[in-house]
Amino acid sequence: MAPLSLDDSLDVADSVATWLASLFTGIGLVAVVSQLRSYMNSTSKGRNRFLLRAAGAWSTCFVNKQVQGDGEFIEVAPALGGWIQKRYLEADVIRLTQSETKASGTSSWSKFFAQCHILPQQLLDDGGPAALVYPTGSGFTRSPTQSDIRIQGGKILYGMSSAEFAAILVLSGFPVADLSHNGASVSAKYLGRMHLASNGVFSQIAHFDAYAGVKVMDVEYENLVHSIPVQGAIHVALGILKLASKYHGRQWIVIPQHCPSSDAWKTLPLASQLGTIRFNLEQLVMISGGDMITYSSQCANHLETEKDVMTHIVGQAGPLRLHEALIAAYAIDALIPWGLLPVAPAHFAHAFVPILQPCIALRRETVGVLVQRLQQMSSADSRAREKGWRDVCEQVERLDRIGDITTEYFCSSSNYCAFYYDAMVAVFKAAAIPEESIRQTLAATVAWQMLHPNAQPYAKTNEDGSDDGRERFFGSMSSHLNHGRHPPALKVQGDITWAVKIYATYMWAWLHDHEETDSDLVGRFERRVFLE
């Protein structure tokens, strides 16, 4: 074999050098890719740890979202409005509790969602990108606009529209009137303390503090859970009631705000009030509020028919305030209370308090009867434990702390309100008396009292023992309120006057101690509110 020439030697050297360079380059690239992959995995894990720490179980709501680093991220979180609309349309309830939960993160909004029982999967299903909502004024569904978030200083801030923020305040029992878009404001109620402050143009920052609120000191109270009807709470906050069944076409009752409470049952609301209600309803739950615009004309169309109905119930056309008494009875039957103080405009509560006043009872006939019946219930302990009490003795002890409701009401305390309500529901259930039957009897009692202001509300006859037509009136009123209702309220055998007194006293004090709001429900807040 011929020896290699100098050129051949150089070519081999070049080839070896090229091969070695390629090898080291490949090794370098592999190392670089490995380092990049390691960095990305580390970043991803770090992001996931950050989300889990800040949002807790709600970190799953940010799946596949690039939300790392400080800044504002547009439309990356489920819309709370979708969750609210779903609960409203399905006439669902939310469960409020003062209890802290390990599922929540360090962000105050995750603690707030946990105490309002806004579950992560529900939030994704009802407000996520795959959800469908009914837009105002159209029957076509669409995906809800997703919420914005901010990350700053190691915190995640959950963005809400002014309507979403107002709605969740109403449902959680915060008086909307305490908070404002001007400067800093704070509201402390059953769940805790809500702080609100301005934050640049068209936005505000809110912070929920579960530890600084008006909370009871006993640890065991934190086990108590209270169901809040979403439809009912929003309607009361707007000053309206939806009837259980349509009476000759009437579906709504709107309490007017421009007149004294003595005229509330005979006066129609102004067009400006109806327009405000329509706007707020459409903003809060994203459904059409067109019924509010035609409310006055619908009422005028039903006037003569309703007067004829009441004349038939009374049996004569003589007594004054026939139509007022019927509308008041409709309203009492439609207003279904719950176990925490309601958020309501003052004119709404003030319309009910005077007509319920004659029907309230003394402490021995309300708290006293509840205590006695709780102690006599065979299943009292198991029922008490279902509600979060250790036993019925604990429930009775807390209930007995309530003073004279006729003078002190519930002391503006949702805790006292809840103690009374839970005991009332348990006693009615043990006595097999449907709340609907009690409510209809109270509606008839209020109507009778409006027609006969000098009569005793629970007397069976006149003072001389003669029949005053009360029994016929109550029978006819109950039949009318049951008309078209499915299923109708059960007729209860025996005297339930004791139950009506307990219920009427609760309604009266519950409305008297309402949490304040006003007509400017949505407009009180800036366009966006970020909850820390």
Short mmCIF file of C-alpha atoms in Angstrom, two decimals:
data_model
loop_
_atom_site.label_atom_id
_atom_site.label_comp_id
_atom_site.label_asym_id
_atom_site.label_seq_id
_atom_site.Cartn_x
_atom_site.Cartn_y
_atom_site.Cartn_z
CA MET A 1 0.00 0.00 0.00
CA ALA A 2 1.32 3.36 -0.95
CA PRO A 3 2.14 5.67 1.90
CA LEU A 4 -0.26 8.53 2.59
CA SER A 5 0.64 11.79 1.05
CA LEU A 6 0.65 15.00 3.04
CA ASP A 7 -2.69 16.05 1.53
CA ASP A 8 -4.25 12.70 2.46
CA SER A 9 -3.00 13.07 6.02
CA LEU A 10 -4.55 16.51 6.24
CA ASP A 11 -7.88 15.21 4.91
CA VAL A 12 -7.97 12.46 7.55
CA ALA A 13 -7.11 14.93 10.25
CA ASP A 14 -9.86 17.25 9.04
CA SER A 15 -12.35 14.38 8.99
CA VAL A 16 -11.44 13.32 12.51
CA ALA A 17 -11.62 16.90 13.71
CA THR A 18 -15.03 17.34 12.04
CA TRP A 19 -16.28 14.09 13.51
CA LEU A 20 -15.05 15.00 16.98
CA ALA A 21 -16.54 18.49 16.67
CA SER A 22 -19.87 17.02 15.62
CA LEU A 23 -19.72 14.58 18.52
CA PHE A 24 -18.99 17.28 21.07
CA THR A 25 -21.60 19.55 19.49
CA GLY A 26 -24.17 16.76 19.74
CA ILE A 27 -23.21 16.11 23.33
CA GLY A 28 -23.49 19.83 24.00
CA LEU A 29 -26.90 20.04 22.37
CA VAL A 30 -28.10 17.07 24.39
CA ALA A 31 -26.82 18.75 27.52
CA VAL A 32 -28.50 22.02 26.57
CA VAL A 33 -31.83 20.28 25.79
CA SER A 34 -31.57 18.36 29.04
CA GLN A 35 -30.92 21.57 30.93
CA LEU A 36 -33.83 23.30 29.17
CA ARG A 37 -36.14 20.39 29.92
CA SER A 38 -35.00 20.37 33.52
CA TYR A 39 -35.56 24.11 33.73
CA MET A 40 -39.02 23.85 32.17
CA ASN A 41 -40.00 21.01 34.48
CA SER A 42 -38.68 22.96 37.43
CA THR A 43 -40.57 26.06 36.30
CA SER A 44 -43.74 24.06 35.73
CA LYS A 45 -43.45 22.40 39.12
CA GLY A 46 -42.71 25.76 40.70
CA ARG A 47 -45.75 27.28 38.98
CA ASN A 48 -47.93 24.39 40.10
CA ARG A 49 -46.65 24.68 43.66
CA PHE A 50 -47.33 28.41 43.58
CA LEU A 51 -50.87 27.92 42.27
CA LEU A 52 -51.58 25.17 44.80
CA ARG A 53 -50.25 27.25 47.65
CA ALA A 54 -52.13 30.39 46.63
CA ALA A 55 -55.40 28.90 45.34
CA GLY A 56 -55.64 25.55 47.11
CA ALA A 57 -58.17 23.21 45.49
CA TRP A 58 -59.13 26.03 43.09
CA SER A 59 -55.71 25.77 41.41
CA THR A 60 -57.37 23.25 39.07
CA CYS A 61 -59.31 26.15 37.60
CA PHE A 62 -56.08 27.41 35.98
CA VAL A 63 -55.16 24.20 34.12
CA ASN A 64 -53.02 24.86 31.02
CA LYS A 65 -52.96 28.57 31.73
CA GLN A 66 -49.67 30.46 31.57
CA VAL A 67 -50.04 32.47 34.76
CA GLN A 68 -46.46 32.59 35.97
CA GLY A 69 -44.69 35.78 36.92
CA ASP A 70 -46.21 39.05 38.07
CA GLY A 71 -48.70 40.79 35.86
CA GLU A 72 -52.32 40.77 34.70
CA PHE A 73 -53.62 37.78 32.75
CA ILE A 74 -56.72 38.23 30.64
CA GLU A 75 -59.54 35.67 30.56
CA VAL A 76 -57.69 32.81 32.24
CA ALA A 77 -60.10 31.92 35.11
CA PRO A 78 -63.71 30.62 35.15
CA ALA A 79 -66.39 33.31 35.21
CA LEU A 80 -68.17 33.55 38.55
CA GLY A 81 -71.19 34.89 36.65
CA GLY A 82 -71.75 31.51 35.00
CA TRP A 83 -71.82 29.81 38.40
CA ILE A 84 -74.27 32.43 39.74
CA GLN A 85 -76.60 32.12 36.75
CA LYS A 86 -76.68 28.32 37.00
CA ARG A 87 -77.54 28.44 40.71
CA TYR A 88 -80.22 31.07 40.03
CA LEU A 89 -81.92 29.31 37.12
CA GLU A 90 -82.00 25.99 38.98
CA ALA A 91 -83.36 27.67 42.14
CA ASP A 92 -80.39 26.15 43.97
CA VAL A 93 -78.99 26.95 47.40
CA ILE A 94 -75.47 27.75 48.54
CA ARG A 95 -74.13 26.57 51.87
CA LEU A 96 -72.44 29.16 54.06
CA THR A 97 -70.20 28.24 56.96
CA GLN A 98 -67.78 30.06 59.21
CA SER A 99 -65.53 27.02 59.23
CA GLU A 100 -62.04 27.25 57.78
CA THR A 101 -61.06 24.50 55.36
CA LYS A 102 -57.76 22.92 54.42
CA ALA A 103 -58.87 22.97 50.78
CA SER A 104 -58.40 26.73 50.51
CA GLY A 105 -55.10 28.41 49.74
CA THR A 106 -53.40 31.53 51.02
CA SER A 107 -55.47 33.80 48.76
CA SER A 108 -58.44 35.29 50.58
CA TRP A 109 -60.74 34.59 47.63
CA SER A 110 -60.11 30.83 47.95
CA LYS A 111 -61.09 31.01 51.63
CA PHE A 112 -64.17 33.04 50.68
CA PHE A 113 -65.15 30.53 47.96
CA ALA A 114 -64.68 27.68 50.43
CA GLN A 115 -66.94 29.27 53.03
CA CYS A 116 -69.55 29.99 50.33
CA HIS A 117 -69.27 26.40 49.04
CA ILE A 118 -68.26 27.49 45.53
CA LEU A 119 -66.65 24.23 44.52
CA PRO A 120 -63.78 24.20 41.97
CA GLN A 121 -65.40 21.69 39.63
CA GLN A 122 -68.72 23.55 39.75
CA LEU A 123 -66.92 26.78 38.93
CA LEU A 124 -65.26 25.14 35.91
CA ASP A 125 -68.45 23.39 34.74
CA ASP A 126 -70.66 26.47 35.02
CA GLY A 127 -68.23 29.29 34.27
CA GLY A 128 -65.31 27.69 32.41
CA PRO A 129 -64.57 27.97 28.68
CA ALA A 130 -66.68 24.88 27.90
CA ALA A 131 -69.71 26.18 29.85
CA LEU A 132 -72.78 27.78 28.29
CA VAL A 133 -74.76 30.72 29.68
CA TYR A 134 -77.96 32.44 28.59
CA PRO A 135 -77.20 36.02 27.57
CA THR A 136 -79.64 38.81 28.35
CA GLY A 137 -82.40 39.24 25.78
CA SER A 138 -81.58 36.15 23.71
CA GLY A 139 -82.38 32.46 23.92
CA PHE A 140 -79.06 31.45 22.37
CA THR A 141 -76.39 30.18 24.70
CA ARG A 142 -72.76 31.23 24.54
CA SER A 143 -69.55 30.61 26.42
CA PRO A 144 -69.09 33.04 29.34
CA THR A 145 -66.33 35.61 29.14
CA GLN A 146 -63.57 34.28 31.36
CA SER A 147 -62.30 36.20 34.37
CA ASP A 148 -59.01 38.05 34.58
CA ILE A 149 -56.46 37.50 37.33
CA ARG A 150 -53.49 39.42 38.65
CA ILE A 151 -50.33 38.04 40.17
CA GLN A 152 -48.38 40.43 42.32
CA GLY A 153 -46.15 39.96 45.32
CA GLY A 154 -46.71 36.21 45.39
CA LYS A 155 -50.49 36.63 45.48
CA ILE A 156 -53.21 35.67 43.00
CA LEU A 157 -56.04 38.18 42.69
CA TYR A 158 -59.31 36.87 41.21
CA GLY A 159 -61.08 39.35 38.95
CA MET A 160 -64.83 39.85 38.98
CA SER A 161 -67.21 42.21 37.28
CA SER A 162 -69.06 44.70 39.47
CA ALA A 163 -72.22 42.61 39.06
CA GLU A 164 -70.50 39.36 40.06
CA PHE A 165 -69.03 41.03 43.14
CA ALA A 166 -72.40 42.53 44.12
CA ALA A 167 -74.17 39.19 43.66
CA ILE A 168 -71.72 37.22 45.81
CA LEU A 169 -71.92 39.90 48.52
CA VAL A 170 -75.70 39.52 48.58
CA LEU A 171 -75.53 35.73 48.73
CA SER A 172 -72.95 35.75 51.52
CA GLY A 173 -74.86 38.27 53.65
CA PHE A 174 -72.65 41.36 53.38
CA PRO A 175 -74.60 44.65 53.43
CA VAL A 176 -73.82 46.19 50.07
CA ALA A 177 -74.52 49.67 51.43
CA ASP A 178 -71.40 49.42 53.63
CA LEU A 179 -69.08 49.26 50.61
CA SER A 180 -68.42 51.93 48.01
CA HIS A 181 -66.36 52.71 44.91
CA ASN A 182 -65.08 55.89 46.57
CA GLY A 183 -61.98 55.42 48.72
CA ALA A 184 -61.66 52.61 51.25
CA SER A 185 -64.58 50.89 52.96
CA VAL A 186 -65.15 47.79 55.05
CA SER A 187 -68.03 45.53 56.09
CA ALA A 188 -67.90 43.01 58.94
CA LYS A 189 -70.64 40.39 59.10
CA TYR A 190 -71.34 36.69 59.58
CA LEU A 191 -68.57 35.22 57.40
CA GLY A 192 -65.90 37.75 58.27
CA ARG A 193 -64.70 41.14 57.12
CA MET A 194 -64.66 42.40 53.53
CA HIS A 195 -62.28 45.28 52.75
CA LEU A 196 -62.58 47.31 49.55
CA ALA A 197 -60.26 50.00 48.18
CA SER A 198 -59.68 51.88 44.93
CA ASN A 199 -57.00 50.56 42.58
CA GLY A 200 -56.37 52.72 39.59
CA VAL A 201 -58.89 53.55 36.89
CA PHE A 202 -62.05 51.43 36.70
CA SER A 203 -60.89 48.80 39.19
CA GLN A 204 -60.86 48.05 42.92
CA ILE A 205 -59.11 45.57 45.19
CA ALA A 206 -61.03 43.62 47.83
CA HIS A 207 -59.73 41.46 50.65
CA PHE A 208 -61.71 38.93 52.67
CA ASP A 209 -60.60 38.36 56.25
CA ALA A 210 -62.30 35.36 57.81
CA TYR A 211 -60.61 35.97 61.15
CA ALA A 212 -61.57 39.58 61.77
CA GLY A 213 -65.32 39.36 61.29
CA VAL A 214 -68.16 39.36 63.78
CA LYS A 215 -67.72 35.67 64.52
CA VAL A 216 -68.87 33.80 67.59
CA MET A 217 -66.03 32.76 69.84
CA ASP A 218 -67.12 29.17 70.47
CA VAL A 219 -65.24 26.80 68.16
CA GLU A 220 -68.19 24.40 67.85
CA TYR A 221 -70.29 27.05 66.10
CA GLU A 222 -68.01 26.76 63.09
CA ASN A 223 -69.58 23.40 62.25
CA LEU A 224 -72.95 25.01 61.52
CA VAL A 225 -73.92 25.20 57.86
CA HIS A 226 -76.69 27.43 56.52
CA SER A 227 -78.45 27.07 53.16
CA ILE A 228 -79.15 30.31 51.29
CA PRO A 229 -81.64 30.20 48.37
CA VAL A 230 -79.99 31.98 45.47
CA GLN A 231 -83.20 33.12 43.77
CA GLY A 232 -84.80 34.28 46.99
CA ALA A 233 -81.73 36.17 48.23
CA ILE A 234 -81.27 38.05 44.95
CA HIS A 235 -84.97 38.89 44.64
CA VAL A 236 -85.13 40.24 48.20
CA ALA A 237 -82.02 42.34 47.56
CA LEU A 238 -83.82 43.87 44.57
CA GLY A 239 -87.02 44.45 46.55
CA ILE A 240 -89.11 42.03 44.48
CA LEU A 241 -90.87 38.70 45.02
CA LYS A 242 -91.69 35.96 42.54
CA LEU A 243 -95.01 34.26 43.27
CA ALA A 244 -95.12 30.50 43.71
CA SER A 245 -97.92 30.29 41.14
CA LYS A 246 -99.44 32.79 38.73
CA TYR A 247 -102.65 34.24 40.17
CA HIS A 248 -104.71 35.29 37.13
CA GLY A 249 -101.48 36.17 35.32
CA ARG A 250 -99.66 37.96 38.16
CA GLN A 251 -96.13 36.64 38.58
CA TRP A 252 -94.27 39.34 40.52
CA ILE A 253 -94.73 41.73 43.41
CA VAL A 254 -92.54 44.84 43.45
CA ILE A 255 -92.48 46.84 46.67
CA PRO A 256 -92.53 50.58 45.83
CA GLN A 257 -89.80 52.71 47.36
CA HIS A 258 -91.20 56.21 46.88
CA CYS A 259 -94.10 55.98 49.36
CA PRO A 260 -94.52 55.45 53.13
CA SER A 261 -94.78 51.87 54.34
CA SER A 262 -98.49 52.34 55.12
CA ASP A 263 -99.14 52.80 51.39
CA ALA A 264 -96.80 50.07 50.14
CA TRP A 265 -99.57 47.58 49.35
CA LYS A 266 -101.74 49.94 47.33
CA THR A 267 -99.12 51.92 45.38
CA LEU A 268 -97.37 50.96 42.16
CA PRO A 269 -93.62 51.55 41.79
CA LEU A 270 -92.35 54.36 39.59
CA ALA A 271 -91.00 53.64 36.14
CA SER A 272 -87.53 54.71 37.28
CA GLN A 273 -87.53 52.08 40.05
CA LEU A 274 -88.66 49.37 37.65
CA GLY A 275 -85.94 50.35 35.19
CA THR A 276 -83.29 50.13 37.92
CA ILE A 277 -84.56 46.71 39.01
CA ARG A 278 -84.48 45.49 35.43
CA PHE A 279 -80.90 46.69 34.97
CA ASN A 280 -79.71 45.11 38.23
CA LEU A 281 -81.48 41.80 37.53
CA GLU A 282 -79.95 41.55 34.07
CA GLN A 283 -76.50 42.40 35.41
CA LEU A 284 -76.60 40.06 38.41
CA VAL A 285 -77.88 36.90 36.74
CA MET A 286 -77.60 37.69 33.00
CA ILE A 287 -81.25 37.02 32.16
CA SER A 288 -83.87 39.34 30.73
CA GLY A 289 -85.66 41.62 33.18
CA GLY A 290 -88.31 42.66 30.68
CA ASP A 291 -91.12 41.68 33.05
CA MET A 292 -90.24 44.69 35.18
CA ILE A 293 -90.94 47.16 32.39
CA THR A 294 -94.51 45.90 31.91
CA TYR A 295 -95.17 45.38 35.63
CA SER A 296 -97.39 48.44 36.18
CA SER A 297 -99.56 47.78 33.12
CA GLN A 298 -99.90 44.12 34.12
CA CYS A 299 -101.01 45.16 37.61
CA ALA A 300 -103.60 47.52 36.15
CA ASN A 301 -104.94 44.70 33.98
CA HIS A 302 -105.28 42.41 37.02
CA LEU A 303 -106.79 44.98 39.39
CA GLU A 304 -110.50 44.31 38.87
CA THR A 305 -110.02 40.54 38.73
CA GLU A 306 -108.08 40.58 42.00
CA LYS A 307 -110.73 42.73 43.67
CA ASP A 308 -113.36 40.20 42.59
CA VAL A 309 -111.24 37.36 43.97
CA MET A 310 -110.93 39.07 47.34
CA THR A 311 -114.64 39.89 47.45
CA HIS A 312 -115.35 36.20 46.93
CA ILE A 313 -112.91 35.23 49.69
CA VAL A 314 -114.38 37.72 52.14
CA GLY A 315 -117.94 36.94 51.15
CA GLN A 316 -118.91 40.60 50.84
CA ALA A 317 -117.71 43.81 49.26
CA GLY A 318 -117.89 45.89 52.43
CA PRO A 319 -114.46 45.95 54.10
CA LEU A 320 -111.90 48.50 52.98
CA ARG A 321 -108.40 47.58 51.76
CA LEU A 322 -109.61 44.45 49.95
CA HIS A 323 -107.00 44.62 47.23
CA GLU A 324 -104.21 45.64 49.63
CA ALA A 325 -104.97 42.65 51.84
CA LEU A 326 -104.79 40.25 48.88
CA ILE A 327 -101.44 41.61 47.64
CA ALA A 328 -100.02 41.43 51.18
CA ALA A 329 -101.18 37.81 51.45
CA TYR A 330 -99.50 37.01 48.12
CA ALA A 331 -96.27 38.62 49.38
CA ILE A 332 -96.24 36.77 52.74
CA ASP A 333 -96.82 33.49 50.91
CA ALA A 334 -94.01 34.24 48.42
CA LEU A 335 -91.38 35.39 50.94
CA ILE A 336 -89.59 32.25 52.14
CA PRO A 337 -87.03 33.16 54.81
CA TRP A 338 -83.70 31.48 55.44
CA GLY A 339 -81.42 31.13 58.45
CA LEU A 340 -79.23 34.25 58.16
CA LEU A 341 -80.18 37.92 58.04
CA PRO A 342 -81.20 38.99 54.51
CA VAL A 343 -79.62 41.72 52.42
CA ALA A 344 -82.56 43.95 51.54
CA PRO A 345 -83.44 47.57 50.76
CA ALA A 346 -85.02 49.42 53.67
CA HIS A 347 -88.33 50.08 51.91
CA PHE A 348 -88.81 46.35 51.35
CA ALA A 349 -88.36 45.45 55.02
CA HIS A 350 -90.39 48.43 56.21
CA ALA A 351 -93.37 47.36 54.11
CA PHE A 352 -93.58 43.98 55.89
CA VAL A 353 -92.75 44.90 59.48
CA PRO A 354 -96.01 46.84 60.23
CA ILE A 355 -98.34 44.15 58.82
CA LEU A 356 -96.50 41.40 60.72
CA GLN A 357 -96.40 43.38 63.98
CA PRO A 358 -99.88 42.32 65.24
CA CYS A 359 -99.00 38.64 64.69
CA ILE A 360 -95.82 38.42 66.79
CA ALA A 361 -95.76 36.72 70.20
CA LEU A 362 -93.93 37.00 73.51
CA ARG A 363 -90.77 35.08 74.35
CA ARG A 364 -92.56 32.37 76.30
CA GLU A 365 -94.65 31.60 73.19
CA THR A 366 -91.68 31.57 70.83
CA VAL A 367 -88.27 30.79 72.32
CA GLY A 368 -89.93 29.14 75.31
CA VAL A 369 -92.03 26.82 73.15
CA LEU A 370 -89.06 25.97 70.92
CA VAL A 371 -86.91 25.05 73.91
CA GLN A 372 -89.66 22.90 75.39
CA ARG A 373 -90.40 21.06 72.16
CA LEU A 374 -86.73 20.50 71.36
CA GLN A 375 -86.25 18.83 74.72
CA GLN A 376 -89.27 16.60 74.12
CA MET A 377 -88.23 15.40 70.66
CA SER A 378 -87.23 11.74 70.64
CA SER A 379 -84.72 12.27 67.83
CA ALA A 380 -83.51 15.63 69.10
CA ASP A 381 -79.85 14.65 69.48
CA SER A 382 -79.52 13.19 65.98
CA ARG A 383 -81.23 16.22 64.42
CA ALA A 384 -78.97 18.55 66.38
CA ARG A 385 -75.85 16.69 65.23
CA GLU A 386 -77.03 16.90 61.61
CA LYS A 387 -76.91 20.68 61.95
CA GLY A 388 -73.47 20.71 63.58
CA TRP A 389 -74.37 20.73 67.30
CA ARG A 390 -72.87 18.20 69.70
CA ASP A 391 -76.32 17.38 71.12
CA VAL A 392 -79.70 18.99 71.75
CA CYS A 393 -78.56 20.33 75.14
CA GLU A 394 -75.98 22.51 73.40
CA GLN A 395 -78.56 23.70 70.86
CA VAL A 396 -81.06 24.54 73.63
CA GLU A 397 -78.42 26.37 75.65
CA ARG A 398 -77.52 28.59 72.69
CA LEU A 399 -81.19 29.16 71.79
CA ASP A 400 -81.99 30.18 75.35
CA ARG A 401 -79.46 33.02 75.06
CA ILE A 402 -81.87 34.91 72.79
CA GLY A 403 -83.62 37.65 74.72
CA ASP A 404 -87.04 39.20 74.17
CA ILE A 405 -87.39 39.30 70.39
CA THR A 406 -90.32 41.73 70.58
CA THR A 407 -87.97 44.44 71.90
CA GLU A 408 -84.46 43.27 70.97
CA TYR A 409 -85.17 41.46 67.68
CA PHE A 410 -82.10 39.31 66.89
CA CYS A 411 -79.69 42.03 68.07
CA SER A 412 -78.59 42.35 64.41
CA SER A 413 -76.84 39.01 64.83
CA SER A 414 -77.00 36.33 62.15
CA ASN A 415 -75.90 33.84 64.80
CA TYR A 416 -78.97 34.45 66.98
CA CYS A 417 -81.08 34.45 63.85
CA ALA A 418 -79.63 31.06 62.87
CA PHE A 419 -80.14 29.56 66.35
CA TYR A 420 -83.84 30.45 66.24
CA TYR A 421 -84.32 29.37 62.63
CA ASP A 422 -82.65 25.96 63.05
CA ALA A 423 -84.72 25.22 66.14
CA MET A 424 -87.91 26.36 64.40
CA VAL A 425 -87.33 24.14 61.37
CA ALA A 426 -86.50 21.12 63.55
CA VAL A 427 -89.62 21.58 65.68
CA PHE A 428 -91.92 22.03 62.68
CA LYS A 429 -90.46 18.94 61.04
CA ALA A 430 -90.91 16.86 64.20
CA ALA A 431 -94.52 18.03 64.44
CA ALA A 432 -95.10 17.12 60.76
CA ILE A 433 -96.24 20.66 59.92
CA PRO A 434 -95.10 21.82 56.47
CA GLU A 435 -93.65 25.32 56.48
CA GLU A 436 -95.79 26.09 53.45
CA SER A 437 -98.98 25.48 55.42
CA ILE A 438 -97.74 27.73 58.23
CA ARG A 439 -96.84 30.45 55.75
CA GLN A 440 -100.27 30.31 54.09
CA THR A 441 -101.99 30.51 57.48
CA LEU A 442 -99.85 33.52 58.34
CA ALA A 443 -100.73 35.11 54.98
CA ALA A 444 -104.44 34.66 55.75
CA THR A 445 -103.92 36.03 59.28
CA VAL A 446 -102.17 39.16 57.97
CA ALA A 447 -104.90 39.74 55.35
CA TRP A 448 -107.63 39.30 57.96
CA GLN A 449 -105.88 41.72 60.30
CA MET A 450 -105.61 44.34 57.55
CA LEU A 451 -109.35 44.05 56.94
CA HIS A 452 -110.20 44.00 60.67
CA PRO A 453 -107.49 46.09 62.42
CA ASN A 454 -109.26 45.96 65.80
CA ALA A 455 -109.61 42.17 65.85
CA GLN A 456 -107.32 39.82 67.77
CA PRO A 457 -105.19 38.04 65.16
CA TYR A 458 -105.41 34.57 66.71
CA ALA A 459 -108.91 34.72 68.23
CA LYS A 460 -111.33 32.07 66.94
CA THR A 461 -114.49 34.11 67.48
CA ASN A 462 -115.61 37.58 68.46
CA GLU A 463 -115.43 38.62 72.11
CA ASP A 464 -119.12 37.75 72.51
CA GLY A 465 -118.51 34.27 71.10
CA SER A 466 -120.19 34.90 67.75
CA ASP A 467 -118.73 33.77 64.46
CA ASP A 468 -117.13 36.67 62.61
CA GLY A 469 -116.52 34.80 59.34
CA ARG A 470 -112.87 34.14 60.12
CA GLU A 471 -113.02 30.38 59.56
CA ARG A 472 -114.63 30.77 56.15
CA PHE A 473 -112.12 33.47 55.21
CA PHE A 474 -109.12 31.33 56.18
CA GLY A 475 -110.45 28.34 54.26
CA SER A 476 -111.11 30.38 51.13
CA MET A 477 -107.75 32.16 51.30
CA SER A 478 -105.83 28.89 51.70
CA SER A 479 -107.67 27.38 48.73
CA HIS A 480 -106.88 30.44 46.62
CA LEU A 481 -103.18 30.45 47.55
CA ASN A 482 -103.02 26.74 46.69
CA HIS A 483 -104.63 27.28 43.27
CA GLY A 484 -102.32 26.17 40.48
CA ARG A 485 -99.57 25.10 42.87
CA HIS A 486 -97.98 21.70 42.33
CA PRO A 487 -98.00 20.04 44.73
CA PRO A 488 -100.47 22.04 46.83
CA ALA A 489 -99.70 22.68 50.48
CA LEU A 490 -100.86 19.87 52.74
CA LYS A 491 -103.81 20.58 54.98
CA VAL A 492 -102.74 20.08 58.57
CA GLN A 493 -105.06 18.56 61.12
CA GLY A 494 -105.31 20.34 64.46
CA ASP A 495 -104.52 23.82 65.68
CA ILE A 496 -101.19 25.22 64.45
CA THR A 497 -101.56 28.67 65.98
CA TRP A 498 -98.49 28.05 68.15
CA ALA A 499 -96.40 27.38 65.01
CA VAL A 500 -97.75 30.47 63.22
CA LYS A 501 -96.77 32.66 66.19
CA ILE A 502 -93.21 31.29 66.14
CA TYR A 503 -92.95 31.76 62.37
CA ALA A 504 -94.48 35.26 62.34
CA THR A 505 -92.13 36.43 65.08
CA TYR A 506 -89.15 35.11 63.16
CA MET A 507 -90.21 36.82 59.92
CA TRP A 508 -90.80 40.09 61.72
CA ALA A 509 -87.43 40.18 63.51
CA TRP A 510 -85.58 38.74 60.48
CA LEU A 511 -86.80 41.59 58.27
CA HIS A 512 -86.35 44.23 60.96
CA ASP A 513 -82.66 43.32 61.35
CA HIS A 514 -82.00 43.10 57.60
CA GLU A 515 -78.59 43.98 56.15
CA GLU A 516 -78.84 47.23 54.24
CA THR A 517 -78.58 47.70 50.49
CA ASP A 518 -80.05 50.23 48.09
CA SER A 519 -81.19 50.52 44.50
CA ASP A 520 -77.65 51.21 43.24
CA LEU A 521 -76.67 47.58 43.71
CA VAL A 522 -74.28 47.09 40.78
CA GLY A 523 -73.27 50.73 40.26
CA ARG A 524 -71.67 50.94 43.69
CA PHE A 525 -68.54 49.24 42.39
CA GLU A 526 -66.02 49.89 39.65
CA ARG A 527 -65.99 47.93 36.42
CA ARG A 528 -63.68 45.25 37.85
CA VAL A 529 -63.03 44.13 41.41
CA PHE A 530 -59.97 41.98 42.15
CA LEU A 531 -60.34 39.85 45.27
CA GLU A 532 -56.95 39.11 46.85
#
